[in-house]
PDB file of C-alpha atoms and ligand atoms in Angstrom:
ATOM      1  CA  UNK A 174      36.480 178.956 -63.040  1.00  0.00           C
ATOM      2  CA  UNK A 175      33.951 182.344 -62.891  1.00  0.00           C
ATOM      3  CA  UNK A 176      35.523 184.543 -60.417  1.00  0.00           C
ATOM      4  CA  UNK A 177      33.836 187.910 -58.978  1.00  0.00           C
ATOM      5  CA  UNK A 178      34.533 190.562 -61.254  1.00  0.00           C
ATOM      6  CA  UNK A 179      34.966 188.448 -64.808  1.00  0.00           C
ATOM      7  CA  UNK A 180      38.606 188.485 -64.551  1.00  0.00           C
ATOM      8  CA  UNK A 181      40.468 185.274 -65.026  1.00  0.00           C
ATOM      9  CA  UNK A 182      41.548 183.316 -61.492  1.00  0.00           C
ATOM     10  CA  UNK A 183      44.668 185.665 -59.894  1.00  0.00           C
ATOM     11  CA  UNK A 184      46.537 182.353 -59.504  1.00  0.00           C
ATOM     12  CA  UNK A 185      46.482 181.493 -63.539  1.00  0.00           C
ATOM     13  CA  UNK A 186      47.108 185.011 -64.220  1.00  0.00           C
ATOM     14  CA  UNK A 187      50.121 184.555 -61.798  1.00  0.00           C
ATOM     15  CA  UNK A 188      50.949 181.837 -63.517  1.00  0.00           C
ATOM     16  CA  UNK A 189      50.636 182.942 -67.199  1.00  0.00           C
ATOM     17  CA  UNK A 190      52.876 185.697 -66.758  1.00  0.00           C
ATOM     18  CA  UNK A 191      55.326 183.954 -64.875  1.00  0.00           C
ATOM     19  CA  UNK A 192      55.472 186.178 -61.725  1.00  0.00           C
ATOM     20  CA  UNK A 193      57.099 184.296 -59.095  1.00  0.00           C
ATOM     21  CA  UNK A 194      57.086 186.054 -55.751  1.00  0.00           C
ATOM     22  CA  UNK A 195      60.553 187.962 -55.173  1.00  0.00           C
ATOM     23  CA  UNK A 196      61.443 188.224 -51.640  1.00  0.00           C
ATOM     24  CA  UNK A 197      63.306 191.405 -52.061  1.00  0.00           C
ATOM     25  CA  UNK A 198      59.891 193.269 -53.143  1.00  0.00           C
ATOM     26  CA  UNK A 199      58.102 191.635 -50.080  1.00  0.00           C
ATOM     27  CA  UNK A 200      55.984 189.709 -52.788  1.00  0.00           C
ATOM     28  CA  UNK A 201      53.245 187.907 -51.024  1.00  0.00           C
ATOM     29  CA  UNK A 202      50.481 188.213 -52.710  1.00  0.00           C
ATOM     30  CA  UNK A 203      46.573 187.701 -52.080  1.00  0.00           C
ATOM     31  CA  UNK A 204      44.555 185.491 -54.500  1.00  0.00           C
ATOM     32  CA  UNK A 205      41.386 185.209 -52.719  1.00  0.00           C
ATOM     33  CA  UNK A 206      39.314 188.152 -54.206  1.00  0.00           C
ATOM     34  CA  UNK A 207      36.790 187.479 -51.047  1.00  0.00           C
ATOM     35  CA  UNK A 208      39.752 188.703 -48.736  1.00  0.00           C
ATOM     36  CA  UNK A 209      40.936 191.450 -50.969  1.00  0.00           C
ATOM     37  CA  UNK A 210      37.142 192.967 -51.216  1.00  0.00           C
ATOM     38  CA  UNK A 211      37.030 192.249 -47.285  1.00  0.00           C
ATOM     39  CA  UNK A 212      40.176 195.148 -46.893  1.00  0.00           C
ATOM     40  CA  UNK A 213      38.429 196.935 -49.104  1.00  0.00           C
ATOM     41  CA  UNK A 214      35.445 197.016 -47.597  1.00  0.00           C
ATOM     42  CA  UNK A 215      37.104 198.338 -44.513  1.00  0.00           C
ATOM     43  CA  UNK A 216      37.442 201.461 -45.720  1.00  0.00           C
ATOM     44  CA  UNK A 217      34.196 201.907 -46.352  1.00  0.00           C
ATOM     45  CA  UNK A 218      32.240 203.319 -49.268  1.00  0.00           C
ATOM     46  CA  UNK A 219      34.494 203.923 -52.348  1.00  0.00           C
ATOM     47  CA  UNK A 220      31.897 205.823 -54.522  1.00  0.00           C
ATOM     48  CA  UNK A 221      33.087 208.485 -56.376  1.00  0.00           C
ATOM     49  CA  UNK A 222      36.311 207.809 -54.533  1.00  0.00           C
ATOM     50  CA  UNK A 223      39.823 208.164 -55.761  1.00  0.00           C
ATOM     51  CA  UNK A 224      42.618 205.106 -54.247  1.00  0.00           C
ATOM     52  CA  UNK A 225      45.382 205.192 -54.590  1.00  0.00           C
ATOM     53  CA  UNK A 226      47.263 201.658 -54.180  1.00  0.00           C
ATOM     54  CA  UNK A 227      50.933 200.809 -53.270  1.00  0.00           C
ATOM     55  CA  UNK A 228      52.213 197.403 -54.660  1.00  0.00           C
ATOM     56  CA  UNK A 229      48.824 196.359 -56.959  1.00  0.00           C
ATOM     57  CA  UNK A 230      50.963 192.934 -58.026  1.00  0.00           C
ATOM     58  CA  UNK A 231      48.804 191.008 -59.728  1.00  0.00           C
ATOM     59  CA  UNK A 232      46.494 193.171 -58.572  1.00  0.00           C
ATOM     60  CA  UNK A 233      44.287 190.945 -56.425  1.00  0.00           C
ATOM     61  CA  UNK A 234      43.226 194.018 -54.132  1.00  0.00           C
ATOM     62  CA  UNK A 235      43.350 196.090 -57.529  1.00  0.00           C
ATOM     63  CA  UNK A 236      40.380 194.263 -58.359  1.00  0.00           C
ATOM     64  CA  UNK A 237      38.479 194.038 -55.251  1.00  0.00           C
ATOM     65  CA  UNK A 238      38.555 197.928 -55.528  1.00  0.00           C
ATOM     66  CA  UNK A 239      37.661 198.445 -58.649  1.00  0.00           C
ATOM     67  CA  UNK A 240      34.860 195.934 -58.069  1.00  0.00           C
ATOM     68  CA  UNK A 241      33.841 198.396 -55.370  1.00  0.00           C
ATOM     69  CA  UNK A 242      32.991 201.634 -57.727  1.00  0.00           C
ATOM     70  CA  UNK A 243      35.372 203.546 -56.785  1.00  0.00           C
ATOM     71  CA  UNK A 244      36.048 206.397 -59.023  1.00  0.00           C
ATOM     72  CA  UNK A 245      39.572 205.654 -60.084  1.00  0.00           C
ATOM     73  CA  UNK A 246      42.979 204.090 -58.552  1.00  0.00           C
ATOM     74  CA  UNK A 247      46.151 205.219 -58.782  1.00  0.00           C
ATOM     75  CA  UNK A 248      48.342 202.577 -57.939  1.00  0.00           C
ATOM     76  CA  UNK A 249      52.036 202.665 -58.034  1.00  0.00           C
ATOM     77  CA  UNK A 250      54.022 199.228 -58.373  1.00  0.00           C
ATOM     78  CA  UNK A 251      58.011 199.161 -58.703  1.00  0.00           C
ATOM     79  CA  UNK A 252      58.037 195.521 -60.315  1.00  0.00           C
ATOM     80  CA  UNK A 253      57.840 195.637 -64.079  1.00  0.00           C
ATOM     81  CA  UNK A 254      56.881 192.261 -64.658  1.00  0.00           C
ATOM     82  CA  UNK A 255      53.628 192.975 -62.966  1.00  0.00           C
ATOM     83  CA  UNK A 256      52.683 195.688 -65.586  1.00  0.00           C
ATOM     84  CA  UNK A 257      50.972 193.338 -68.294  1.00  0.00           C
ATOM     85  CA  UNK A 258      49.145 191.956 -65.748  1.00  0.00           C
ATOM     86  CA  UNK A 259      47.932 195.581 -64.699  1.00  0.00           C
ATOM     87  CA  UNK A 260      47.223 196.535 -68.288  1.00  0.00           C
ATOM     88  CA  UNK A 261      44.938 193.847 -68.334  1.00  0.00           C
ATOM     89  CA  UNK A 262      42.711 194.993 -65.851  1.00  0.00           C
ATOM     90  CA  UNK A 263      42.951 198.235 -66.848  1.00  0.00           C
ATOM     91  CA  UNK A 264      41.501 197.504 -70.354  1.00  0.00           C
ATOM     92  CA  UNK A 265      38.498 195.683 -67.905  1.00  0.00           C
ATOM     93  CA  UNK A 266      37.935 198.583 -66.206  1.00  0.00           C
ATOM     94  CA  UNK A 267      38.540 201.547 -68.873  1.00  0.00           C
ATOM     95  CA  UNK A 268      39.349 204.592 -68.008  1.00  0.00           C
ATOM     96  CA  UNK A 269      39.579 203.846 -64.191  1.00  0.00           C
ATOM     97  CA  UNK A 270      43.018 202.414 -63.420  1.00  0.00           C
ATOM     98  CA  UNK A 271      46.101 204.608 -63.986  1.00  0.00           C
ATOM     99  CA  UNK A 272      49.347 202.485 -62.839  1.00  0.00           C
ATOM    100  CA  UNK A 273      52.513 204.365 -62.421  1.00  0.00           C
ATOM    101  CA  UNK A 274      55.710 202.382 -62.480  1.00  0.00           C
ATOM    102  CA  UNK A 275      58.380 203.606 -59.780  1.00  0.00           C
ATOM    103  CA  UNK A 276      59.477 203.281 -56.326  1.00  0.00           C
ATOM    104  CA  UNK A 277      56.684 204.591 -53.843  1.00  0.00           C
ATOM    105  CA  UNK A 278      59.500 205.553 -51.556  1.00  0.00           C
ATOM    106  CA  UNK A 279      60.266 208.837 -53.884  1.00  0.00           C
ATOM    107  CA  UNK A 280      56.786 209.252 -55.201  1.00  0.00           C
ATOM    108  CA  UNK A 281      54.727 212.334 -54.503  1.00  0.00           C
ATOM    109  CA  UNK A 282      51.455 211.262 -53.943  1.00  0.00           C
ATOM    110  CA  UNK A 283      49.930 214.055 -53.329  1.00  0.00           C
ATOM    111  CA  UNK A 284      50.674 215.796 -56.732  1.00  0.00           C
ATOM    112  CA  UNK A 285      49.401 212.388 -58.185  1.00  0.00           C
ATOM    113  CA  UNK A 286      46.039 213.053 -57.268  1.00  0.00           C
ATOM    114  CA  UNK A 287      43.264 215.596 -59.434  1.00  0.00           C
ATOM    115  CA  UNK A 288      40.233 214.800 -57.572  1.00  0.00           C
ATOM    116  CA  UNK A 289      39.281 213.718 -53.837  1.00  0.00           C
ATOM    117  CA  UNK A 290      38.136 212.774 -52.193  1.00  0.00           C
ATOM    118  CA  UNK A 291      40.959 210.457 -51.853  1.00  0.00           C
ATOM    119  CA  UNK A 292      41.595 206.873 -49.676  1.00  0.00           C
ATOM    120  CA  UNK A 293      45.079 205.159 -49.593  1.00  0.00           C
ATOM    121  CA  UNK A 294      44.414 201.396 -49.571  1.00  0.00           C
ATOM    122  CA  UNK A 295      47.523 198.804 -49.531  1.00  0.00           C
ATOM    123  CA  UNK A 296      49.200 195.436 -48.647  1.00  0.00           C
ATOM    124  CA  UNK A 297      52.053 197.071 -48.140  1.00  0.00           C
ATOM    125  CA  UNK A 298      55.526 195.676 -49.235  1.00  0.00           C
ATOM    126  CA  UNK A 299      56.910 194.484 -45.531  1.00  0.00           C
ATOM    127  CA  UNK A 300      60.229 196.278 -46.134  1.00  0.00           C
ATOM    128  CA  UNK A 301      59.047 199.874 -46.808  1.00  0.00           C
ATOM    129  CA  UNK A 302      55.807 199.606 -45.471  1.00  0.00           C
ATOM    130  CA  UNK A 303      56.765 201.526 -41.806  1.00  0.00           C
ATOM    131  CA  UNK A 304      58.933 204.382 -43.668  1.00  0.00           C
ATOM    132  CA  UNK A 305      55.548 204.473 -46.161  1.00  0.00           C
ATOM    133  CA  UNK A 306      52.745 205.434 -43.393  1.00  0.00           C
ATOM    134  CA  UNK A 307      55.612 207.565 -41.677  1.00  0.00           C
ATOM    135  CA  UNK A 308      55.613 209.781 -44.607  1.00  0.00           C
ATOM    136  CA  UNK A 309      51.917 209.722 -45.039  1.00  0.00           C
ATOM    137  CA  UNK A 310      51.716 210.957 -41.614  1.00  0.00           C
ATOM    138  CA  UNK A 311      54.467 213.795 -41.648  1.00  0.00           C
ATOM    139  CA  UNK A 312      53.474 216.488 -43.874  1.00  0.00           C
ATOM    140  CA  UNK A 313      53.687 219.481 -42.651  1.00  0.00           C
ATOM    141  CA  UNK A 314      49.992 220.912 -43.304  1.00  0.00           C
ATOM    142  CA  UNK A 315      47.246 218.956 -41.949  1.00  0.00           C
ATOM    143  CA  UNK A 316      44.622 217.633 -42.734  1.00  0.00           C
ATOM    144  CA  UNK A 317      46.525 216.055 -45.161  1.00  0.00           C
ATOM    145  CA  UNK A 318      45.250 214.789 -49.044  1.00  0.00           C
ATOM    146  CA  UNK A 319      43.477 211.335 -47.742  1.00  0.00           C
ATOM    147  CA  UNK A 320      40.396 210.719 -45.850  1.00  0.00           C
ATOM    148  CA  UNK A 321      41.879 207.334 -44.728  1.00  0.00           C
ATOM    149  CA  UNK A 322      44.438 204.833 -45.339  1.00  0.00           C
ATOM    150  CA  UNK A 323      43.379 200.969 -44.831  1.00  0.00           C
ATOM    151  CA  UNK A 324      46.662 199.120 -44.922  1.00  0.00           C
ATOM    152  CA  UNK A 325      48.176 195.971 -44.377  1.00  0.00           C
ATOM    153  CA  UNK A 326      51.105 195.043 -41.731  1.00  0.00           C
ATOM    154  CA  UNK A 327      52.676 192.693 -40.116  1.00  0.00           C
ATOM    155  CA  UNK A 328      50.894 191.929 -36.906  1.00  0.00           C
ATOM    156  CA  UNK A 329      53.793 193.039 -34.649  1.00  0.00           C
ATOM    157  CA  UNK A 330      53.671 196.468 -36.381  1.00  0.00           C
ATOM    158  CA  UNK A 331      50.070 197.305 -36.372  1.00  0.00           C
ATOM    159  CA  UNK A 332      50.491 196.373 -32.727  1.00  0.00           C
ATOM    160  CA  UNK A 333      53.366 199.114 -32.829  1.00  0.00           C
ATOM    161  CA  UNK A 334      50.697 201.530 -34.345  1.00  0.00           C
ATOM    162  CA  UNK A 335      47.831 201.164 -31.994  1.00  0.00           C
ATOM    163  CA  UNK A 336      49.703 201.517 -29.135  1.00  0.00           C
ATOM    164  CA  UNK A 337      48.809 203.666 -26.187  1.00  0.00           C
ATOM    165  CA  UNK A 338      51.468 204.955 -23.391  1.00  0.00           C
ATOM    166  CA  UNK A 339      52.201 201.933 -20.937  1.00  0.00           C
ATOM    167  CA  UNK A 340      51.682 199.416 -23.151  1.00  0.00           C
ATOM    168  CA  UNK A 341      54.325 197.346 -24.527  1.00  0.00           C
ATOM    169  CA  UNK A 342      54.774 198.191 -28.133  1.00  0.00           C
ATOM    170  CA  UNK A 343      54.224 201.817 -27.398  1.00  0.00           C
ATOM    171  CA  UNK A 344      57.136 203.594 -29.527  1.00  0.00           C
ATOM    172  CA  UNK A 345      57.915 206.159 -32.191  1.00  0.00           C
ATOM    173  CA  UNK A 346      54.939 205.041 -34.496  1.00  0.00           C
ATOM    174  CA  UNK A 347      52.565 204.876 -31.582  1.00  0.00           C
ATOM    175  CA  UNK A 348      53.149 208.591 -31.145  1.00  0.00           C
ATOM    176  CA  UNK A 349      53.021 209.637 -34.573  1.00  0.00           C
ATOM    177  CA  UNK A 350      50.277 207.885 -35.633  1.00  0.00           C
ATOM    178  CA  UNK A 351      48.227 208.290 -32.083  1.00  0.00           C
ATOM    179  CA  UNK A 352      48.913 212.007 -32.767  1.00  0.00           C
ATOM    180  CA  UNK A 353      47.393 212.562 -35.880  1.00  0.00           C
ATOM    181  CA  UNK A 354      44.723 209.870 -36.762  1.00  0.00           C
ATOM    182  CA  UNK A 355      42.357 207.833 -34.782  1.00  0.00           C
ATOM    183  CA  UNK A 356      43.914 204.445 -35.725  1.00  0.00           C
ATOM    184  CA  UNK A 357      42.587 200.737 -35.297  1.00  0.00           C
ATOM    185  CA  UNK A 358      43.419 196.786 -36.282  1.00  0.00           C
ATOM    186  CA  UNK A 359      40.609 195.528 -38.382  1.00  0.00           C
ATOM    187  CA  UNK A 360      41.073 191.863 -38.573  1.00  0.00           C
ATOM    188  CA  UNK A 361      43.925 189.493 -38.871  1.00  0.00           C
ATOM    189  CA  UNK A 362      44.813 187.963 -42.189  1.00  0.00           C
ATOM    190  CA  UNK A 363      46.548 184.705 -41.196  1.00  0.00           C
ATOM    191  CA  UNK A 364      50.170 183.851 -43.138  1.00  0.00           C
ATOM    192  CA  UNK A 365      48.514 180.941 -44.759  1.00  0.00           C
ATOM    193  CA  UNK A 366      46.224 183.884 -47.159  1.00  0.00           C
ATOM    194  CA  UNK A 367      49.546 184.771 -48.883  1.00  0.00           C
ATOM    195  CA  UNK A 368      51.235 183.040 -51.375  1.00  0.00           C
ATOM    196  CA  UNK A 369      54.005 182.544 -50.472  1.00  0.00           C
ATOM    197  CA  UNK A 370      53.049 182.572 -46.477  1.00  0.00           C
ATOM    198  CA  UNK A 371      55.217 184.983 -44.472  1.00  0.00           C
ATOM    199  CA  UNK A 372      56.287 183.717 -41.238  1.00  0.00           C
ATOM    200  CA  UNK A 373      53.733 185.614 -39.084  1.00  0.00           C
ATOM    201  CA  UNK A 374      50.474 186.784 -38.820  1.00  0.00           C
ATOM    202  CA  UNK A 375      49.315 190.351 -40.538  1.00  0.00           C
ATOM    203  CA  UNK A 376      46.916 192.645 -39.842  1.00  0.00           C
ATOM    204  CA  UNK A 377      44.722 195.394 -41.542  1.00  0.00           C
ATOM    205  CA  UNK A 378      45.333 198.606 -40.157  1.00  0.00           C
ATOM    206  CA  UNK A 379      42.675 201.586 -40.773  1.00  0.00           C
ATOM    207  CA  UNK A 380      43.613 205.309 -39.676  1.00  0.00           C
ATOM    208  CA  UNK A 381      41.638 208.599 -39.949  1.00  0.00           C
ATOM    209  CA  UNK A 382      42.914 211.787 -39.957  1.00  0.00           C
ATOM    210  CA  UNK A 383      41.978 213.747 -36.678  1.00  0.00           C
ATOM    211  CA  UNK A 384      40.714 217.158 -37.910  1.00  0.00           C
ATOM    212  CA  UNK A 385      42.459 218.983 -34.932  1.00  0.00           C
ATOM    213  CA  UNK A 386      45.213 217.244 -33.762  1.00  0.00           C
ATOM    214  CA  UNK A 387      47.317 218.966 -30.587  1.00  0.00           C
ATOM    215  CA  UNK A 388      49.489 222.023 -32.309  1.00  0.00           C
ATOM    216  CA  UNK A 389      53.164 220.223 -33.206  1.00  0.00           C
ATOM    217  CA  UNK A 390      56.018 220.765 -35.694  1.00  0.00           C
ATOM    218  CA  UNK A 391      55.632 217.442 -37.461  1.00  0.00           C
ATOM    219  CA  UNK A 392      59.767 217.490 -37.856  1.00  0.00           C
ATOM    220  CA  UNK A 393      60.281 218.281 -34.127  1.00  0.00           C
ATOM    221  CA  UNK A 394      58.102 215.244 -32.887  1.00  0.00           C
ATOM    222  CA  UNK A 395      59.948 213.086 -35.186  1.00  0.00           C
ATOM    223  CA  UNK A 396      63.158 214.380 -33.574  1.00  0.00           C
ATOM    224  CA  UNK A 397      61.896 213.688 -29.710  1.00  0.00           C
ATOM    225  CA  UNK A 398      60.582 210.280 -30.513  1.00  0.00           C
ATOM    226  CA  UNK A 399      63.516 209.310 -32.127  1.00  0.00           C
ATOM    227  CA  UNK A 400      65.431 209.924 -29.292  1.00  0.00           C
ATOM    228  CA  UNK A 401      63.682 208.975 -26.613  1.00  0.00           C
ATOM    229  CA  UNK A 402      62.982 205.522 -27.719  1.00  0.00           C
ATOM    230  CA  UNK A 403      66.148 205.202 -29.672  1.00  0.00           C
ATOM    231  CA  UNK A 404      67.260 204.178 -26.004  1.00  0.00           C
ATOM    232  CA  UNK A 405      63.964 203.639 -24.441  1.00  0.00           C
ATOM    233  CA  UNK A 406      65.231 202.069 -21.814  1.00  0.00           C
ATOM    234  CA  UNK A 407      67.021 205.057 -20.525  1.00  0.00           C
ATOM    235  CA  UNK A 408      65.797 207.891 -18.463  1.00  0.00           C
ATOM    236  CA  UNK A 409      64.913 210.407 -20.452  1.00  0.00           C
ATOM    237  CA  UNK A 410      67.434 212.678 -18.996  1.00  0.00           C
ATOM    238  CA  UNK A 411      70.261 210.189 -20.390  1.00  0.00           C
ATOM    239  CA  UNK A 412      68.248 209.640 -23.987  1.00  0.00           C
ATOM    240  CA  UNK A 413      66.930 213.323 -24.510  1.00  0.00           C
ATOM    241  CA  UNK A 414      70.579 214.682 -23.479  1.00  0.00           C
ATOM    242  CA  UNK A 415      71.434 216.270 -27.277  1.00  0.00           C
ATOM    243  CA  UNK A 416      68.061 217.773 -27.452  1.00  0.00           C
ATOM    244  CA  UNK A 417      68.725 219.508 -23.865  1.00  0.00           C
ATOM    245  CA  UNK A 418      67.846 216.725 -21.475  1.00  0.00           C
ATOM    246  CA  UNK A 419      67.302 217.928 -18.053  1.00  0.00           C
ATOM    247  CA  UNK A 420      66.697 221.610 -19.347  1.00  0.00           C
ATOM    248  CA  UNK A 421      64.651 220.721 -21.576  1.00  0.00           C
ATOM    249  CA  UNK A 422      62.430 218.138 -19.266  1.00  0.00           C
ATOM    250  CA  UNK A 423      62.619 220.648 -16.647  1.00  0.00           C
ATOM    251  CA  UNK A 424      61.076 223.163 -18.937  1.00  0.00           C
ATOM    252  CA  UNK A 425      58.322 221.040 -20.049  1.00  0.00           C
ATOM    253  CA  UNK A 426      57.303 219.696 -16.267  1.00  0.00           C
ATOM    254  CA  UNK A 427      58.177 216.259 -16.898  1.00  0.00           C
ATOM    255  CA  UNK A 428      60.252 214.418 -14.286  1.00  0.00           C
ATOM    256  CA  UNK A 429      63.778 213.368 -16.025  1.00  0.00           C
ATOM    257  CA  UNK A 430      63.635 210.088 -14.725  1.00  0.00           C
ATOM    258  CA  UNK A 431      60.648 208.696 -15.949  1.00  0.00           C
ATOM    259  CA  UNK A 432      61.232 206.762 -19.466  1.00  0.00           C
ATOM    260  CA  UNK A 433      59.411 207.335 -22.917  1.00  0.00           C
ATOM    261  CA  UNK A 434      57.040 204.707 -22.894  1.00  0.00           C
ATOM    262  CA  UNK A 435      55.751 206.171 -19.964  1.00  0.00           C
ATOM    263  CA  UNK A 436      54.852 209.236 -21.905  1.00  0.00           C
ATOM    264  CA  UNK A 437      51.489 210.333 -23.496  1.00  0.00           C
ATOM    265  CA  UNK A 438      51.203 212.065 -26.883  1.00  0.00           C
ATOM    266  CA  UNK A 439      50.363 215.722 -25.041  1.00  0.00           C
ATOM    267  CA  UNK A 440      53.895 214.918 -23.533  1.00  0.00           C
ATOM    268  CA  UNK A 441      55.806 214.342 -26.551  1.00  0.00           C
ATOM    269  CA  UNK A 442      54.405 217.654 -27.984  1.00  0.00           C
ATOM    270  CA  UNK A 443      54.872 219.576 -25.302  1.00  0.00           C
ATOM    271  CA  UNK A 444      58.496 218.831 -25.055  1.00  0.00           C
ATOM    272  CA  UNK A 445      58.778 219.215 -29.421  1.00  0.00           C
ATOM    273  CA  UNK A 446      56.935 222.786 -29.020  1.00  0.00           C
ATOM    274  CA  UNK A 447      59.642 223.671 -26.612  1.00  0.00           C
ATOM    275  CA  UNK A 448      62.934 222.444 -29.059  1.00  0.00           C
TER     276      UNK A 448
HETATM  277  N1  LIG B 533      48.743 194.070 -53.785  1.00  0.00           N
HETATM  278  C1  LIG B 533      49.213 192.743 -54.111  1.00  0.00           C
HETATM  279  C2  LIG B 533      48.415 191.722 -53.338  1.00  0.00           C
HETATM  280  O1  LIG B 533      47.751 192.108 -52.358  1.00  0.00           O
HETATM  281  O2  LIG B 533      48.467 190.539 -53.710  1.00  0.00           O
HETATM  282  C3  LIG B 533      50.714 192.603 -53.843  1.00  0.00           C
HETATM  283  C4  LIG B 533      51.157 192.931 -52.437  1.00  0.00           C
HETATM  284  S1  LIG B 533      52.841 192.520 -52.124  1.00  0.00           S
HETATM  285  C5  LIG B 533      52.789 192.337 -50.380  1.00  0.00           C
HETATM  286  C6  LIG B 533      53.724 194.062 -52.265  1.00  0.00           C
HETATM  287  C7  LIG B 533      53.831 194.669 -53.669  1.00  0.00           C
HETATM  288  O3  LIG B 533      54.580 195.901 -53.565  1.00  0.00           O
HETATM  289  C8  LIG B 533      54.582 193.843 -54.689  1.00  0.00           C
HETATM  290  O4  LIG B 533      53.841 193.819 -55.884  1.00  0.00           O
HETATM  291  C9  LIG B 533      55.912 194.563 -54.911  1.00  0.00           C
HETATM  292  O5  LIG B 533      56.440 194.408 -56.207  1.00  0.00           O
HETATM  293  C10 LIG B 533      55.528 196.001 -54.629  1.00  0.00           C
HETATM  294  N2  LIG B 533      56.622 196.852 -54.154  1.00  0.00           N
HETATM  295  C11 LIG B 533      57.707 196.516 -53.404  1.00  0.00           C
HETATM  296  N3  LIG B 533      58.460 197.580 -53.110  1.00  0.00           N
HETATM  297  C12 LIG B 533      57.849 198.648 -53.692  1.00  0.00           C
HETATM  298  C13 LIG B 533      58.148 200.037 -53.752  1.00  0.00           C
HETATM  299  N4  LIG B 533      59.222 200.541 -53.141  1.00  0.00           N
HETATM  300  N5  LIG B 533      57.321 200.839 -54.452  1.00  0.00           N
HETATM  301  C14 LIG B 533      56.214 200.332 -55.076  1.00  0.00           C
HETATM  302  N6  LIG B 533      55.883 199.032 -55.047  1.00  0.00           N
HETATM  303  C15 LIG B 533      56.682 198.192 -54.366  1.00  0.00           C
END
């Protein structure tokens, strides 16, 4: 059967190279190239663009961007079974697709990277995917090396990531990512997409860098929001105790009682400014 880009089906290739889906790499993978252009897409034009990819797999959403123009990707995959695959494509596509074999958790991207402009676009591996964007949001200079990142999460965690003060998921990554990027869900990609189906829904997450975000020591916020939802339930007096808890509060105008989900982003600043 044709498929978009020339390429043979991604469930043959799948097949061929015997690359059955390993749980313990959070291997669900996309074989509709409609869908994978569709994430793509959401990160809008990828002319002259540099991506870089965590988790390519069989490469499904390898394709879609390379289908897409962009300049190159840089994609970085920790299963070596999926490298013939990869190689593959990359002999489609010469010249453009530079796959790095390794754990994404201890990769530098940002030394990866020759030429921007740059856009991180992934379906994320489930079990590093939160510790992934926290690190992509934590440098310590800002702006930081991407433009944007268009990523894939499990529903419940790009709920996590949108989340505003008051509402119910509002936590650490709320904060973080509210603080520096301008994040929203894109669409829903039901469990049924994946092979194999996950047990819940996912959703495509797209953040932008805000150009001035409010003055903050990136390792200080992490600190504060750590502690005050570790027990989020708590007053904050109670959770923020071995940062200074009452002092501290006092200091920073903010009543001790009230809890952390209670508090906006200028809040959770203000009180990491004053550690
Ligand atoms: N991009 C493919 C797709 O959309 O079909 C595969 C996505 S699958 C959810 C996640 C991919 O991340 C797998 O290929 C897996 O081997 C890879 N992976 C898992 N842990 C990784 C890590 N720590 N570093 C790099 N890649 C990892």
């Amino acid at each position: 059967m044709a498929t978009l880009d020339g390429l043979p089906p991604l469930r043959d290739v799948v097949q061929k190279h015997g690359l059955d889906a390993r749980k313990a790499l959070g291997q669900n993978f996309l074989f509709d190239l409609n869908l994978t252009q569709k994430i793509a897409r959401t990160a809008g034009s990828l002319k002259d663009t540099t991506v870089i990819e965590v988790g390519p797999g069989p490469g499904g959403l390898t394709r879609a961007i390379l289908s897409m123009e962009a300049k190159k990707v840089i994609a970085v995959e920790r299963d070596p079974r999926c490298l013939p695959v990869l190689q593959e494509i990359s002999n489609h596509y010469p010249g453009r697709l530079e796959v790095i074999e390794g754990d994404a958790l201890k990769t530098d991207f940002e030394t990866l990277v020759t030429e921007g402009p740059v856009k991180i676009i992934a379906n994320l591996p489930y079990n590093v995917g939160t510790q992934l964007l926290v690190n992509w949001l934590l440098p310590q200079t800002w702006p930081p090396f991407y433009d944007s990142m268009t990523l894939m999460f499990q529903r419940e965690v790009g709920e996590r990531i949108v989340a505003q003060a008051g509402d119910d998921a509002y936590g650490r990554l709320g904060v973080l990512a509210g603080w520096r990027t301008d994040a929203h869900m894109a669409f829903d990609v039901p469990a049924q997409a994946f092979s194999p189906p996950p047990k819940v829904t996912s959703t495509v997450v797209h953040l932008v860098p805000k150009t001035n975000p409010i003055v903050c020591d990136a390792s200080q916020l992490e600190k504060v929001t750590l502690a005050a939802f570790g027990q989020r339930r708590k007053m904050l007096r109670q959770s923020l105790k071995p940062l200074g808890g009452e002092t501290l509060l006092n200091k920073a105008n903010i009543d001790p009682q009230r809890r952390a989900e209670t508090l906006s982003i200028e809040e959770f600043c203000k009180l990491a400014n004053l550690l």
